[in-house]
mmCIF file of C-alpha atoms in Angstrom:
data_model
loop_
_atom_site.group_PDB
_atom_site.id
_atom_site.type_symbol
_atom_site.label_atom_id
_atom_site.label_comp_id
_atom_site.label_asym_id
_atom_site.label_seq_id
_atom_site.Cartn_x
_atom_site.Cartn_y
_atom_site.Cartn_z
ATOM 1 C CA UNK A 1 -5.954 17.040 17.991
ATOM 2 C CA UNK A 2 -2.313 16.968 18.552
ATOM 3 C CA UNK A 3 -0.389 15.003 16.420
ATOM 4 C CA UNK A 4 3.264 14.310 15.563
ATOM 5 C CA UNK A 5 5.416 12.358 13.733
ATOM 6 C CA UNK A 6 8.732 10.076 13.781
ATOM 7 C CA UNK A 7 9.751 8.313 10.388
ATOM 8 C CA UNK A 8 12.868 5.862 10.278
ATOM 9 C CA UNK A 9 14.138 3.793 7.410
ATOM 10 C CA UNK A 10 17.178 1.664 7.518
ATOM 11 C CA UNK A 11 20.037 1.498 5.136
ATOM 12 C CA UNK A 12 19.131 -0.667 2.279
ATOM 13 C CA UNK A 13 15.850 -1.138 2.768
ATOM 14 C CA UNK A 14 12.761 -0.696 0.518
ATOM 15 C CA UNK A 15 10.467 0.618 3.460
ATOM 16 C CA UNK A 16 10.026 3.813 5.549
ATOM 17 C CA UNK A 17 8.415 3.141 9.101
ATOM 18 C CA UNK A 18 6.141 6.039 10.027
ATOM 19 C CA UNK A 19 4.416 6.483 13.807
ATOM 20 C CA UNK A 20 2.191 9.406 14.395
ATOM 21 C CA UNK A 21 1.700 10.092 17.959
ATOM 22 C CA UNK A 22 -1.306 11.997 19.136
ATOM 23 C CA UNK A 23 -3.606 13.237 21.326
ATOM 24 C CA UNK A 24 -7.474 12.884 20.725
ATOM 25 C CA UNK A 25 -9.807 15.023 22.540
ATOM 26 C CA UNK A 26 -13.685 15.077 22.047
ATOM 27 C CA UNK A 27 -15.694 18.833 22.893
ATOM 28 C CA UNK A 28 -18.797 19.114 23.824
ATOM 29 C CA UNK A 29 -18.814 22.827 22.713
ATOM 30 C CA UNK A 30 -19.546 22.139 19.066
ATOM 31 C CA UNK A 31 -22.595 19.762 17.759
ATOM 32 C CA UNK A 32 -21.928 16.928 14.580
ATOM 33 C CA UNK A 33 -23.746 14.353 13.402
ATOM 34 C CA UNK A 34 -23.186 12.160 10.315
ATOM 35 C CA UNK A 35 -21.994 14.717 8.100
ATOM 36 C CA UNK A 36 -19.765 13.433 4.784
ATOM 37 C CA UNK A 37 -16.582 15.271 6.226
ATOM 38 C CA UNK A 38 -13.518 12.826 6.464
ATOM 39 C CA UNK A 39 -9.907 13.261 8.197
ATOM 40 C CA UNK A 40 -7.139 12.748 5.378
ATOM 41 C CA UNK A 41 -4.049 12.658 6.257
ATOM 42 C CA UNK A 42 -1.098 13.060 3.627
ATOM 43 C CA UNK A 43 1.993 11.802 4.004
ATOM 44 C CA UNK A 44 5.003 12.944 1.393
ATOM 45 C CA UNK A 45 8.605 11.266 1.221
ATOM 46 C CA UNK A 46 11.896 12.641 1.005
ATOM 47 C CA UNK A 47 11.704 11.715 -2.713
ATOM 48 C CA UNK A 48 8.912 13.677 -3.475
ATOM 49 C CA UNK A 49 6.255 10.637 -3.145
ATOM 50 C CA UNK A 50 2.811 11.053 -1.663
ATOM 51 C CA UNK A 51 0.624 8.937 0.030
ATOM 52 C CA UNK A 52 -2.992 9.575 1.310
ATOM 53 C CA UNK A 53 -4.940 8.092 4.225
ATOM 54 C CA UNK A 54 -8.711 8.652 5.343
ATOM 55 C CA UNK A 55 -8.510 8.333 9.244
ATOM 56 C CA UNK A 56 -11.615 7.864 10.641
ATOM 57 C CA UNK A 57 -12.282 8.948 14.340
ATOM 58 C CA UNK A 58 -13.300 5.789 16.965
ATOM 59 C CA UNK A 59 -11.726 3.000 14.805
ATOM 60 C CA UNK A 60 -8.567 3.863 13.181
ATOM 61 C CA UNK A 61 -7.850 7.101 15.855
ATOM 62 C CA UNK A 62 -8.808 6.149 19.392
ATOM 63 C CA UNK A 63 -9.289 9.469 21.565
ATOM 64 C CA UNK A 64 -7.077 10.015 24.443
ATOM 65 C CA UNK A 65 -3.913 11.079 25.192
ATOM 66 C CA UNK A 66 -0.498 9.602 23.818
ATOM 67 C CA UNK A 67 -1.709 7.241 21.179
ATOM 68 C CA UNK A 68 -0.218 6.180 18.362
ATOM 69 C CA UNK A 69 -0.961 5.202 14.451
ATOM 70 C CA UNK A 70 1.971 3.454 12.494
ATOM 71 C CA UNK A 71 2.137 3.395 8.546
ATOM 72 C CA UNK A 72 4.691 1.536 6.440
ATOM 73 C CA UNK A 73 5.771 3.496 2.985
ATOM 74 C CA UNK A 74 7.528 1.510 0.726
ATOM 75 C CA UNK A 75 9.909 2.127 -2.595
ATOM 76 C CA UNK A 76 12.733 1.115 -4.155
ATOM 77 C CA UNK A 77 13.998 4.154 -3.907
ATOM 78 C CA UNK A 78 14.730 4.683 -0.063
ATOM 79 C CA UNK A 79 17.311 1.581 -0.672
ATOM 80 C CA UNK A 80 19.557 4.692 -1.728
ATOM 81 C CA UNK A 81 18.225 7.525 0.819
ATOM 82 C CA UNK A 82 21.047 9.142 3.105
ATOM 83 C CA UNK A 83 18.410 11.978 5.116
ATOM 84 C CA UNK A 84 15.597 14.082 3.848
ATOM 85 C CA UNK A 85 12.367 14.767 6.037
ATOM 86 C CA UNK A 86 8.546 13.963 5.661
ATOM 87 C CA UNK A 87 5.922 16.725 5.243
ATOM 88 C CA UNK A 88 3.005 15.377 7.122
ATOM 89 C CA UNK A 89 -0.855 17.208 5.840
ATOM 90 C CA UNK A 90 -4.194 16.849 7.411
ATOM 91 C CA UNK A 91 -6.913 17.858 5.202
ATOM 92 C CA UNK A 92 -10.604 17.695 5.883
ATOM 93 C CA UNK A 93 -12.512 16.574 2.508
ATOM 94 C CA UNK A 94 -15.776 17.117 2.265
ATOM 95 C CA UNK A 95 -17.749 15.840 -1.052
ATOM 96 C CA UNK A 96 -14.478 15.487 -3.042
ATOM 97 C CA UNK A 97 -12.578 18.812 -2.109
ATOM 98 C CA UNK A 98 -9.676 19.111 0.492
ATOM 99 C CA UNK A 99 -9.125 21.843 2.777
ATOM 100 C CA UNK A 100 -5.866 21.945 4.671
ATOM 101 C CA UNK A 101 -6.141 22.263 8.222
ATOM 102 C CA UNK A 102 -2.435 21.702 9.285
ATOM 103 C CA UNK A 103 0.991 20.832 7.717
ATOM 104 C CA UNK A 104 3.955 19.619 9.481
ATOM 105 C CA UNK A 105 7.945 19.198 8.302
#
């Protein structure tokens, strides 16, 4: 999976627009069934703010090539934000515990 990110927020507002563009392939190489593992993805703000997402594969992330998955962060306090960047973090959990598998500034 390739995956990256755009986030914009106007000046004055409340709410931070995130789109995650990506590319989905499925491999035949490797076997899985209905194992527990799930795809979390982390998003955290300029401010220091986190916010988690499970992504699960065939409903929320189609596979293919150039899709996209929009998220909408909101706070009072990107009314006063002039720049900063988002650290994007995909984690697969697995019976409660996270393991990083990729971070992204």
């Amino acid at each position: 999976m390739n995956l990256f990110s755009c986030a914009t927020v106007t000046v004055g507002s409340d709410t931070l627009n995130v789109v995650l563009n990506y590319n989905l392939e499925v491999s035949n190489l490797y076997e899985a069934g209905p194992y527990e593992h799930r795809l979390v993805l982390e998003l955290v703000d300029p401010l220091g703010q986190s916010m988690s997402q499970t992504l699960n594969f065939g409903t929320v992330l189609q596979v293919g090539s150039f899709k996209r998955y929009a998220m909408t962060l909101t706070s009072n306090g990107y009314k006063t934000l002039d720049g900063g960047g988002i650290r994007l973090n995909v984690y697969d959990e697995f019976q409660g515990q996270r393991k990083l598998l990729g971070t992204n500034v």
